Amino acid sequence: MPLKKSIQAFLVAALLVNYCLWVPVLIDQYLSSRFIWMSLVNLFGCLWILPRVKKLDFQLLDGLLLAFYGLNLLSLAWAENFGEAIFSIQRYHLLFLCYYILRHALADLKSHQKLVANLLWICTVVAIGITGMQFVQTYLGEGLGGKAVYKIIGNSGHKNLAASFLFLLLGFNLYFISLDRKIKAWHYWLLGLQLILIILLRSRAVYIAIAASSAYGLGKYFLVNAQSRKLLYRQVLPFAALVAVIGGLFIANSEAGKDYLPYFNPATYQKSASGSERLFVWYKTFELIGERPLQGYGSGNWKLFFPSNNIAGGFRLQEQDLIFTRVHNDYLEIGAEVGIFGLLLFVGIFGLAFWALRHAGQTAAEDSKLSIYILSAIILGYCVVSFFDFPKERIEHQVMLALTLALAAIHGKDFFQKGRFHRVWKGQSKMIVIGLLLASLAINLPIGYYRYQGDVHSKKVIIAMAVKDNKMLRESSVAGNSIWYNLNSMVIPFKWYEGLSYYFEENFQEARKHLAEAYRLNPYNFNVLNNYASTLVQVGAYEESIPIYQAALQINPKFDEGLFNMAVAYYHLGRLQESLDCIERTQTNPEKKELFLNQVRSAMSQRTN
């Protein structure tokens, strides 16, 4: 296959097919499948693109990305859970490799400009189609008020991610329009639909990202360029006004629209449920960073340690068994996982790309400045979204980030090639580099396979729990469990489900063995601790169960089920006053509380007599 065709195939696979990939048999229908796909796409790039590029070079931005990946790789040494750590680490590897291949493949940007632009427009149509259809279905069903909008997830698994992906597409569409210097009628329609869908998705992070990126990118260009101000007045502002009018009519004339008003007022965010909840998670994450500021807890392991300092004050976490698996702030999550140095490297990647574009903008011809400013605005917008959401987790967002950084490196090549860190590899040295890149991809084979299988069986486990199929529960939890994937997407060990299958059959000795392993894998989930301790009670190990119950209650002081169960353990030990104290602390089940109180008081009365 000729080099040009190989590059075209890589672009189609990475930009379009990757986003369209959706596997319904998985509990997370996008993550592990796209991880496998992009591993194969990058393998293709290493075998069919990089060897035929005349020369490979290495520059400072590459070095920062590699250093960030390397530090995450080093964190395997202290990460509690290997499977979650290596999966997170290799997603950063995919980011670097995709960026590196794109940077070399698109070095002659004009040769591939039309193809990339068209692919992104097609991807835009697909994203609008999927998200728009979900909007229509939701509107005709529950309406768009309240929490119904959370059912609109696009093809990214979450409404905020659907909005941020549309935002990135919007930025790139404007970027390629600015390169081509031509805008057509259908461009307006698609850009308008993107904006409308973004507004309807109610993602404050993306609202702020649009405001910040517009103020910097478009605002800067329009202010310094007299000719562009005509474009601003004649096309951009009328188009923005039209979108604003349509949005205003929707807000003014529908009950659902009125729910959108608070989302445009930043002052309401802190008072909202999601805002206060997010601030709570950020505060707890700051505590984790304070405990391990240099090394962190290991890549991908934040979600395991998050409850360790207790979840008191988190209403849904304490009383509705909600489990947070993301900080909703990539910077804090990285700081908690790989420490301050990892955070500095992550921020440095964006800062260096932004600085290189600033330098390129100063030296570029007048007709090239707008595209550079728009690309800078995309970087700024991505940074804003990362502050409130979790784009680093999603493969399609990582591909878009890789494209952004690759284009920044291409525009800023004069800046980077003058740097002292610039190196060029040819001949044998080039093949050694490619060999190392291929070797670093090899570990993605077992990661992808076992995570895919684990995801499939995670879904079966949830179904088995719902229908109370004990055989299916045990078989699925055994089949899904491996060193590569032993915690499901809610950070619950497969061993917990396997232990429950024996518990339900009253085979408590076997349940004890598996629940002890679940406790080892996740000692910070109060339900895991409670079930393990309750199994100890069933086999008569009352004294051993007490510290486990206490640990569960330290994590969640409002866990009444744990208090009742600990009261039973104290009762069997004859420690009646401590049993009574536990019961009196409960608040949510007055009938059960009264029953337990009567039983314990009766026992105390008999002892006195």
Coordinates of C-alpha atoms in Angstrom, one line a residue:
M1 CA 0.0 0.0 0.0
P2 CA 1.5 3.4 -1.0
L3 CA 2.4 5.8 1.8
K4 CA -0.4 8.2 0.9
K5 CA -3.0 5.5 1.0
S6 CA -1.7 4.2 4.3
I7 CA -2.0 7.7 5.8
Q8 CA -5.6 8.0 4.5
A9 CA -6.5 4.6 6.0
F10 CA -5.0 5.6 9.3
L11 CA -6.9 8.9 9.3
V12 CA -10.2 7.2 8.5
A13 CA -9.7 4.5 11.2
A14 CA -8.6 7.0 13.9
L15 CA -10.9 9.9 13.3
L16 CA -14.1 8.3 12.0
V17 CA -14.3 4.6 12.7
N18 CA -13.0 5.0 16.2
Y19 CA -15.8 7.4 17.1
C20 CA -18.5 5.3 15.5
L21 CA -17.4 2.1 17.4
W22 CA -20.1 0.9 19.8
V23 CA -20.3 -2.5 21.3
P24 CA -23.6 -3.1 23.2
V25 CA -22.5 -6.4 24.9
L26 CA -20.1 -4.3 27.1
I27 CA -21.1 -2.6 30.3
D28 CA -19.1 0.4 29.1
Q29 CA -19.9 0.2 25.4
Y30 CA -17.1 2.5 24.3
L31 CA -13.9 2.3 26.4
S32 CA -12.3 -1.1 26.1
S33 CA -13.5 -1.6 22.5
R34 CA -11.9 1.7 21.4
F35 CA -8.8 1.0 23.3
I36 CA -8.4 -2.3 21.3
W37 CA -9.2 -0.5 18.1
M38 CA -6.8 2.3 18.5
S39 CA -4.1 -0.1 19.6
L40 CA -4.5 -1.9 16.2
V41 CA -4.7 1.5 14.4
N42 CA -1.4 2.6 16.0
L43 CA 0.1 -0.7 15.2
F44 CA -0.8 -0.1 11.6
G45 CA 0.8 3.3 11.7
C46 CA 4.0 1.9 13.2
L47 CA 4.2 -0.8 10.5
W48 CA 3.0 1.0 7.4
I49 CA 3.6 4.8 7.9
L50 CA 6.6 5.5 10.2
P51 CA 9.0 3.1 8.3
R52 CA 8.3 4.9 5.0
V53 CA 8.6 8.4 6.4
K54 CA 12.0 9.8 5.2
K55 CA 13.1 10.7 8.7
L56 CA 11.7 10.6 12.2
D57 CA 12.5 13.4 14.5
F58 CA 12.2 14.0 18.2
Q59 CA 11.4 17.4 19.8
L60 CA 10.5 18.9 23.1
L61 CA 6.8 18.3 22.9
D62 CA 7.4 14.6 22.2
G63 CA 9.7 14.6 25.2
L64 CA 7.1 16.0 27.5
L65 CA 4.5 13.5 26.3
L66 CA 7.0 10.6 26.8
A67 CA 8.1 11.8 30.2
F68 CA 4.4 12.0 31.3
Y69 CA 3.9 8.4 30.0
G70 CA 7.1 7.3 31.6
L71 CA 6.2 8.7 35.0
N72 CA 2.8 6.9 34.9
L73 CA 4.6 3.7 33.9
L74 CA 6.9 4.2 36.9
S75 CA 3.9 4.5 39.2
L76 CA 3.2 0.8 38.6
A77 CA 5.8 0.2 41.3
W78 CA 3.5 1.6 44.0
A79 CA 0.0 1.3 42.4
E80 CA -2.3 -0.8 44.6
N81 CA -4.2 -2.3 41.6
F82 CA -2.1 -3.4 38.7
G83 CA -5.0 -3.9 36.2
E84 CA -6.4 -0.4 36.6
A85 CA -2.9 1.2 36.6
I86 CA -1.7 -0.5 33.4
F87 CA -4.9 0.3 31.5
S88 CA -4.7 4.0 32.4
I89 CA -1.0 4.1 31.5
Q90 CA -1.5 2.5 28.1
R91 CA -4.2 5.0 27.3
Y92 CA -1.5 7.7 27.7
H93 CA 0.7 5.6 25.5
L94 CA -2.0 5.6 22.8
L95 CA -2.2 9.4 23.0
F96 CA 1.5 9.7 22.5
L97 CA 1.7 7.2 19.7
C98 CA -1.3 8.6 17.8
Y99 CA 0.2 12.1 18.2
Y100 CA 3.6 11.0 16.9
I101 CA 2.2 9.2 13.9
L102 CA -0.1 12.1 13.0
R103 CA 2.7 14.6 13.4
H104 CA 4.8 12.8 10.8
A105 CA 1.8 11.7 8.6
L106 CA 0.5 15.3 8.3
A107 CA 3.8 17.1 8.1
D108 CA 2.8 18.1 4.6
L109 CA -0.5 19.3 5.8
K110 CA -1.8 20.6 2.4
S111 CA -1.6 17.1 0.9
H112 CA -4.1 15.7 3.5
Q113 CA -6.0 18.9 4.5
K114 CA -9.1 18.1 2.4
L115 CA -9.3 14.5 3.6
V116 CA -9.0 15.4 7.3
A117 CA -11.5 18.2 7.0
N118 CA -14.0 15.9 5.2
L119 CA -13.6 13.2 7.8
L120 CA -14.2 15.6 10.6
W121 CA -17.3 16.9 8.8
I122 CA -18.6 13.3 8.4
C123 CA -17.9 12.7 12.0
T124 CA -19.8 15.9 12.8
V125 CA -22.8 14.6 10.9
V126 CA -22.6 11.3 12.7
A127 CA -22.3 13.0 16.1
I128 CA -25.2 15.3 15.4
G129 CA -27.3 12.4 14.1
I130 CA -26.8 10.2 17.1
T131 CA -27.1 13.0 19.7
G132 CA -30.0 14.6 17.9
M133 CA -31.9 11.3 17.7
Q134 CA -31.4 10.8 21.4
F135 CA -32.7 14.3 22.1
V136 CA -35.9 13.6 20.0
Q137 CA -36.5 10.3 21.8
T138 CA -36.0 11.9 25.2
Y139 CA -38.2 14.9 24.4
L140 CA -41.0 12.7 23.1
G141 CA -40.7 10.5 26.2
E142 CA -39.8 12.2 29.5
G143 CA -39.2 15.7 28.1
L144 CA -36.0 17.6 28.6
G145 CA -36.6 18.9 32.1
G146 CA -34.8 17.7 35.2
K147 CA -32.4 14.8 34.9
A148 CA -33.8 13.4 31.7
V149 CA -31.1 15.2 29.7
Y150 CA -28.5 12.8 31.3
K151 CA -29.9 10.1 29.1
I152 CA -28.5 11.9 26.1
I153 CA -25.0 10.5 25.9
G154 CA -24.1 10.8 22.2
N155 CA -21.6 8.1 21.3
S156 CA -19.3 9.0 24.3
G157 CA -21.2 7.5 27.3
H158 CA -22.0 10.8 29.1
K159 CA -23.8 14.0 28.2
N160 CA -20.8 16.2 29.2
L161 CA -18.5 14.1 27.1
A162 CA -21.0 14.3 24.2
A163 CA -21.0 18.1 24.5
S164 CA -17.2 18.3 24.8
F165 CA -16.7 16.1 21.7
L166 CA -19.1 18.3 19.7
F167 CA -17.1 21.3 21.0
L168 CA -13.8 19.8 19.7
L169 CA -15.4 19.0 16.3
L170 CA -16.7 22.6 16.2
G171 CA -13.2 24.0 16.7
F172 CA -11.7 21.7 14.1
N173 CA -14.4 22.5 11.6
L174 CA -13.7 26.2 12.0
Y175 CA -9.9 25.5 11.8
F176 CA -10.2 23.8 8.5
I177 CA -12.6 26.4 7.1
S178 CA -10.0 29.0 8.0
L179 CA -7.3 27.0 6.1
D180 CA -9.5 26.6 3.1
R181 CA -10.8 30.2 3.3
K182 CA -14.2 29.1 2.0
I183 CA -17.4 28.7 3.9
K184 CA -20.5 27.1 2.4
A185 CA -24.1 27.2 3.3
W186 CA -24.1 23.7 4.7
H187 CA -21.2 24.6 6.9
Y188 CA -23.5 27.1 8.6
W189 CA -26.2 24.5 9.1
L190 CA -23.8 22.0 10.7
L191 CA -22.1 24.6 12.8
G192 CA -25.4 25.9 14.0
L193 CA -26.7 22.4 14.9
Q194 CA -23.5 21.7 16.8
L195 CA -24.0 24.9 18.9
I196 CA -27.7 24.2 19.5
L197 CA -26.9 20.6 20.7
I198 CA -24.1 21.8 22.9
I199 CA -26.5 24.3 24.5
L200 CA -29.2 21.7 25.0
L201 CA -26.7 19.3 26.6
R202 CA -26.4 21.6 29.6
S203 CA -22.6 21.2 30.2
R204 CA -21.3 24.2 32.1
A205 CA -17.7 23.1 31.3
V206 CA -18.4 23.4 27.6
Y207 CA -20.2 26.7 28.0
I208 CA -17.1 28.1 29.7
A209 CA -14.8 26.5 27.2
I210 CA -16.7 28.2 24.3
A211 CA -16.6 31.5 26.0
A212 CA -12.8 31.3 26.8
S213 CA -11.8 29.9 23.5
S214 CA -13.9 32.4 21.6
A215 CA -12.6 35.3 23.6
Y216 CA -9.0 34.3 22.9
G217 CA -9.0 32.8 19.4
L218 CA -11.6 34.6 17.4
G219 CA -11.6 37.8 19.6
K220 CA -7.8 38.2 19.2
Y221 CA -7.9 37.8 15.4
F222 CA -10.9 40.1 14.9
L223 CA -9.3 42.8 17.0
V224 CA -6.0 42.8 15.2
N225 CA -7.2 42.3 11.6
A226 CA -9.3 45.1 10.0
Q227 CA -10.5 42.9 7.1
S228 CA -11.7 40.2 9.5
R229 CA -13.9 42.6 11.3
K230 CA -16.1 42.8 8.2
L231 CA -16.4 39.0 8.5
L232 CA -17.3 39.4 12.2
Y233 CA -20.0 41.9 11.5
R234 CA -21.5 40.4 8.3
Q235 CA -21.4 36.7 9.1
V236 CA -20.2 35.6 12.6
L237 CA -22.4 38.0 14.7
P238 CA -25.6 37.5 12.6
F239 CA -25.1 33.7 12.8
A240 CA -24.5 33.9 16.6
A241 CA -27.5 36.1 17.0
L242 CA -29.7 33.6 15.1
V243 CA -28.6 30.8 17.4
A244 CA -29.2 33.0 20.4
V245 CA -32.7 33.8 19.2
I246 CA -33.6 30.2 18.6
G247 CA -32.3 29.3 22.0
G248 CA -34.1 32.1 23.7
L249 CA -37.4 31.1 22.1
F250 CA -36.9 27.6 23.3
I251 CA -36.1 28.8 26.9
A252 CA -39.0 31.2 27.0
N253 CA -41.7 28.9 25.6
S254 CA -41.1 25.5 27.2
E255 CA -41.0 24.2 30.7
A256 CA -37.8 22.3 29.8
G257 CA -36.3 25.5 28.5
K258 CA -36.7 27.2 31.9
D259 CA -34.6 24.4 33.4
Y260 CA -31.7 25.7 31.3
L261 CA -31.6 29.2 32.7
P262 CA -29.6 28.5 35.8
Y263 CA -26.9 26.8 33.7
F264 CA -26.1 30.1 32.1
N265 CA -25.5 31.8 35.5
P266 CA -22.2 30.7 37.0
A267 CA -23.3 32.0 40.4
T268 CA -25.8 29.2 40.7
Y269 CA -23.3 26.4 40.1
Q270 CA -21.9 26.1 43.7
K271 CA -25.5 26.0 45.0
S272 CA -26.5 23.2 42.7
A273 CA -26.5 19.5 43.7
S274 CA -23.9 18.6 41.1
G275 CA -21.7 21.6 42.0
S276 CA -21.7 21.0 45.7
E277 CA -21.0 17.3 45.0
R278 CA -18.2 18.0 42.7
L279 CA -16.6 20.5 45.2
F280 CA -16.9 17.7 47.8
V281 CA -15.0 15.3 45.6
W282 CA -12.3 17.9 44.8
Y283 CA -11.9 18.7 48.5
K284 CA -11.4 15.0 49.3
T285 CA -9.0 14.7 46.4
F286 CA -6.9 17.6 47.7
E287 CA -6.7 15.6 51.0
L288 CA -5.3 12.6 49.0
I289 CA -2.8 14.8 47.2
G290 CA -1.7 16.2 50.6
E291 CA -1.0 12.7 51.9
R292 CA 1.2 11.7 48.9
P293 CA 2.2 14.9 47.1
L294 CA 5.2 13.5 45.3
Q295 CA 4.4 9.9 44.2
G296 CA 0.6 9.8 44.3
Y297 CA -1.4 6.6 44.5
G298 CA -0.5 5.2 41.1
S299 CA -2.0 5.7 37.7
G300 CA -5.7 4.8 37.5
N301 CA -5.9 4.2 41.3
W302 CA -7.6 7.4 42.5
K303 CA -11.0 5.8 42.4
L304 CA -9.8 3.0 44.7
F305 CA -8.5 5.4 47.4
F306 CA -11.0 8.1 47.1
P307 CA -13.3 6.8 50.0
S308 CA -10.3 6.1 52.2
N309 CA -10.6 9.3 54.3
N310 CA -14.4 8.7 54.7
I311 CA -17.2 10.0 52.6
A312 CA -19.0 12.0 55.3
G313 CA -20.7 14.9 53.8
G314 CA -21.4 13.3 50.4
F315 CA -25.1 12.7 50.5
R316 CA -25.5 10.4 47.5
L317 CA -22.3 8.6 48.3
Q318 CA -23.5 7.9 51.9
E319 CA -27.2 7.2 51.5
Q320 CA -27.6 6.2 47.8
D321 CA -24.5 4.0 47.3
L322 CA -23.2 6.3 44.6
I323 CA -19.6 5.5 43.7
F324 CA -17.4 8.1 42.2
T325 CA -15.0 6.7 39.6
R326 CA -13.8 10.1 38.3
V327 CA -12.8 13.4 39.9
H328 CA -14.4 15.5 37.2
N329 CA -11.1 17.4 37.1
D330 CA -8.3 15.8 35.2
Y331 CA -5.7 17.9 36.8
L332 CA -6.6 16.9 40.4
E333 CA -6.9 13.2 39.3
I334 CA -3.4 13.3 37.8
G335 CA -2.1 15.1 40.9
A336 CA -3.6 12.4 43.1
E337 CA -2.3 9.5 40.9
V338 CA 1.2 10.5 39.9
G339 CA 2.0 13.5 42.2
I340 CA 2.9 17.1 41.6
F341 CA 5.6 16.3 39.0
G342 CA 3.1 14.4 36.9
L343 CA 0.7 17.3 37.1
L344 CA 3.4 19.7 36.0
L345 CA 4.2 17.5 33.1
F346 CA 0.6 17.3 32.1
V347 CA 0.1 21.1 32.3
G348 CA 3.4 21.6 30.5
I349 CA 2.3 19.7 27.5
F350 CA -0.5 22.2 26.9
G351 CA 1.6 25.2 27.9
L352 CA 4.3 24.2 25.4
A353 CA 1.9 23.6 22.5
F354 CA 0.2 26.9 23.3
W355 CA 3.6 28.8 23.4
A356 CA 4.7 27.2 20.1
L357 CA 1.5 28.4 18.4
R358 CA 1.9 31.9 19.9
H359 CA 5.4 32.0 18.4
A360 CA 4.0 30.7 15.0
G361 CA 1.3 33.3 15.1
Q362 CA 3.9 36.1 15.5
T363 CA 5.8 34.9 12.4
A364 CA 3.0 33.6 10.2
A365 CA 1.6 35.4 7.1
E366 CA -1.5 37.4 7.8
D367 CA -3.8 34.9 6.0
S368 CA -2.5 32.1 8.2
K369 CA -3.0 33.7 11.6
L370 CA -6.7 32.9 12.0
S371 CA -6.1 29.1 11.8
I372 CA -3.3 29.4 14.4
Y373 CA -5.5 31.4 16.7
I374 CA -8.4 28.8 16.3
L375 CA -6.0 25.9 17.1
S376 CA -4.8 27.8 20.2
A377 CA -8.4 28.3 21.1
I378 CA -9.1 24.5 20.8
I379 CA -6.2 23.8 23.2
L380 CA -7.5 26.4 25.7
G381 CA -11.0 25.0 25.4
Y382 CA -9.8 21.4 26.0
C383 CA -7.9 22.7 29.1
V384 CA -11.1 24.3 30.4
V385 CA -13.1 21.1 29.9
S386 CA -10.4 19.1 31.6
F387 CA -10.9 21.3 34.7
F388 CA -14.6 20.3 35.1
D389 CA -14.9 16.9 33.4
F390 CA -12.8 13.9 32.4
P391 CA -11.9 13.9 28.7
K392 CA -8.6 12.1 29.4
E393 CA -10.5 8.9 30.1
R394 CA -12.1 8.6 26.7
I395 CA -10.2 7.3 23.7
E396 CA -12.1 9.5 21.1
H397 CA -11.1 12.6 23.1
Q398 CA -7.5 11.4 23.3
V399 CA -7.5 11.0 19.5
M400 CA -8.8 14.6 19.1
L401 CA -6.1 15.8 21.6
A402 CA -3.5 13.9 19.6
L403 CA -4.6 15.7 16.4
T404 CA -4.6 19.0 18.2
L405 CA -1.0 18.6 19.5
A406 CA 0.2 17.2 16.2
L407 CA -1.1 20.3 14.3
A408 CA 0.4 22.5 17.0
A409 CA 3.8 20.8 16.5
I410 CA 3.4 21.2 12.7
H411 CA 2.6 24.9 12.9
G412 CA 5.3 25.4 15.4
K413 CA 8.0 23.3 13.7
D414 CA 10.4 26.3 13.4
F415 CA 10.1 26.9 17.1
F416 CA 10.7 23.2 18.0
Q417 CA 13.5 22.6 15.4
K418 CA 15.5 25.5 16.7
G419 CA 15.4 24.0 20.2
R420 CA 18.3 22.1 21.7
F421 CA 16.2 19.0 22.2
H422 CA 15.5 18.4 18.5
R423 CA 16.9 15.1 17.2
V424 CA 16.6 13.4 13.8
W425 CA 16.6 9.6 13.3
K426 CA 17.4 7.9 10.0
G427 CA 18.3 4.5 8.8
Q428 CA 19.1 2.0 11.5
S429 CA 18.3 4.4 14.4
K430 CA 14.9 5.1 12.9
M431 CA 14.2 1.3 12.8
I432 CA 15.3 0.9 16.4
V433 CA 12.8 3.7 17.5
I434 CA 10.0 2.0 15.5
G435 CA 10.9 -1.3 17.1
L436 CA 10.7 0.2 20.6
L437 CA 7.3 1.7 19.8
L438 CA 6.0 -1.6 18.5
A439 CA 7.4 -3.4 21.7
S440 CA 5.6 -0.9 23.9
L441 CA 2.3 -1.7 22.1
A442 CA 2.6 -5.5 22.7
I443 CA 1.2 -5.3 26.3
N444 CA -2.0 -3.8 24.9
L445 CA -2.9 -7.3 23.6
P446 CA -3.5 -8.9 27.0
I447 CA -4.9 -5.7 28.4
G448 CA -7.4 -5.3 25.6
Y449 CA -8.4 -9.0 25.6
Y450 CA -9.0 -9.4 29.4
R451 CA -10.7 -6.0 29.8
Y452 CA -13.1 -6.8 27.0
Q453 CA -13.9 -10.2 28.5
G454 CA -14.2 -8.6 32.0
D455 CA -16.5 -5.9 30.6
V456 CA -18.7 -8.5 29.0
H457 CA -19.0 -10.5 32.2
S458 CA -19.5 -7.4 34.3
K459 CA -22.7 -6.8 32.4
K460 CA -23.8 -10.4 33.0
V461 CA -23.0 -10.1 36.7
I462 CA -25.4 -7.0 36.9
I463 CA -28.1 -9.0 35.1
A464 CA -27.6 -12.0 37.4
M465 CA -27.9 -9.9 40.5
A466 CA -31.1 -8.3 39.2
V467 CA -32.8 -11.6 38.3
K468 CA -31.2 -13.5 41.3
D469 CA -29.6 -16.1 39.1
N470 CA -26.9 -17.5 41.5
K471 CA -25.3 -19.8 39.0
M472 CA -24.9 -17.1 36.4
L473 CA -23.6 -14.7 39.1
R474 CA -20.8 -17.2 40.1
E475 CA -19.9 -18.2 36.6
S476 CA -19.7 -14.6 35.3
S477 CA -17.7 -13.4 38.2
V478 CA -15.2 -16.2 37.8
A479 CA -15.0 -15.8 34.0
G480 CA -14.5 -12.0 34.2
N481 CA -11.8 -11.9 36.9
S482 CA -8.1 -11.6 36.0
I483 CA -5.1 -9.7 37.1
W484 CA -5.8 -7.3 34.2
Y485 CA -9.4 -6.6 35.3
N486 CA -10.5 -7.6 38.8
L487 CA -12.6 -4.5 39.6
N488 CA -15.6 -3.6 37.6
S489 CA -16.4 -0.1 36.4
M490 CA -17.9 0.7 39.8
V491 CA -14.6 -0.4 41.6
I492 CA -16.3 -3.5 43.0
P493 CA -14.2 -6.7 42.9
F494 CA -15.5 -9.7 41.0
K495 CA -14.5 -11.7 44.1
W496 CA -17.3 -9.8 46.0
Y497 CA -19.9 -11.1 43.6
E498 CA -18.5 -14.6 43.7
G499 CA -18.5 -14.5 47.5
L500 CA -22.1 -13.3 47.5
S501 CA -23.1 -16.3 45.3
Y502 CA -21.9 -18.6 48.1
Y503 CA -23.4 -16.4 50.8
F504 CA -26.8 -16.6 49.2
E505 CA -26.5 -20.4 49.3
E506 CA -25.5 -20.2 53.0
N507 CA -22.1 -21.7 52.2
F508 CA -20.4 -19.2 54.5
Q509 CA -17.0 -20.8 54.7
E510 CA -16.6 -20.6 51.0
A511 CA -18.1 -17.1 51.0
R512 CA -15.6 -16.0 53.6
K513 CA -12.7 -17.0 51.4
H514 CA -13.8 -15.0 48.4
L515 CA -15.0 -12.0 50.4
A516 CA -11.7 -11.8 52.2
E517 CA -10.0 -11.5 48.8
A518 CA -12.6 -8.8 47.8
Y519 CA -11.7 -7.0 50.9
R520 CA -8.0 -7.2 50.0
L521 CA -8.7 -5.8 46.5
N522 CA -10.8 -2.9 47.7
P523 CA -10.6 -2.2 51.5
Y524 CA -12.4 1.2 51.0
N525 CA -15.9 0.1 49.8
F526 CA -18.1 0.0 52.8
N527 CA -20.5 -2.6 51.2
V528 CA -17.6 -4.9 50.6
L529 CA -16.4 -4.5 54.2
N530 CA -19.9 -5.0 55.5
N531 CA -20.5 -8.2 53.6
Y532 CA -17.2 -9.7 54.5
A533 CA -17.8 -8.9 58.2
S534 CA -21.3 -10.3 58.1
T535 CA -19.8 -13.6 56.7
L536 CA -17.4 -13.6 59.6
V537 CA -20.4 -13.3 61.9
Q538 CA -22.1 -16.2 60.2
V539 CA -19.1 -18.5 60.9
G540 CA -18.9 -17.4 64.5
A541 CA -15.8 -15.1 64.1
Y542 CA -17.5 -12.3 66.0
E543 CA -14.4 -10.7 67.4
E544 CA -12.7 -10.7 64.0
S545 CA -15.8 -9.0 62.4
I546 CA -15.8 -5.9 64.7
P547 CA -12.8 -4.0 63.3
I548 CA -14.1 -4.7 59.8
Y549 CA -17.5 -3.1 60.7
Q550 CA -15.7 -0.2 62.3
A551 CA -13.7 0.4 59.2
A552 CA -16.9 0.4 57.1
L553 CA -18.4 2.9 59.5
Q554 CA -15.3 5.0 59.5
I555 CA -15.7 5.3 55.7
N556 CA -19.5 5.9 55.9
P557 CA -20.6 7.0 59.4
K558 CA -24.3 7.0 58.3
F559 CA -24.2 3.3 57.2
D560 CA -27.0 2.1 59.4
E561 CA -26.9 -1.5 58.0
G562 CA -23.3 -1.7 59.3
L563 CA -24.4 -0.4 62.7
F564 CA -27.2 -3.0 63.0
N565 CA -24.8 -5.8 61.9
M566 CA -22.1 -4.7 64.3
A567 CA -24.8 -4.6 67.1
V568 CA -25.5 -8.3 66.3
A569 CA -21.8 -9.2 66.6
Y570 CA -21.5 -7.4 69.9
Y571 CA -24.7 -9.2 71.1
H572 CA -23.2 -12.6 70.3
L573 CA -20.1 -11.6 72.2
G574 CA -22.2 -10.6 75.2
R575 CA -21.1 -7.0 75.0
L576 CA -24.7 -5.8 75.3
Q577 CA -24.0 -2.1 76.2
E578 CA -21.9 -1.7 73.0
S579 CA -24.6 -3.5 71.0
L580 CA -27.2 -1.0 72.4
D581 CA -25.0 1.9 71.6
C582 CA -24.8 0.8 68.0
I583 CA -28.5 0.4 67.7
E584 CA -29.2 3.9 69.2
R585 CA -26.9 5.5 66.6
T586 CA -29.1 4.3 63.7
Q587 CA -31.5 6.7 62.0
T588 CA -33.2 5.3 59.0
N589 CA -35.2 2.2 60.0
P590 CA -37.3 2.9 63.1
E591 CA -39.1 -0.4 63.1
K592 CA -36.0 -2.5 62.9
K593 CA -34.4 -0.2 65.5
E594 CA -37.2 -0.7 67.9
L595 CA -37.1 -4.5 67.4
F596 CA -33.4 -4.7 68.1
L597 CA -33.6 -2.3 71.1
N598 CA -36.3 -4.5 72.7
Q599 CA -34.2 -7.7 72.1
V600 CA -31.0 -6.2 73.6
R601 CA -32.8 -4.6 76.5
S602 CA -34.5 -7.9 77.3
A603 CA -31.1 -9.6 77.3
M604 CA -29.7 -6.9 79.6
S605 CA -32.7 -7.3 81.9
Q606 CA -32.3 -11.0 82.1
R607 CA -28.6 -10.6 82.9
T608 CA -29.4 -8.2 85.7
N609 CA -32.0 -10.5 87.2

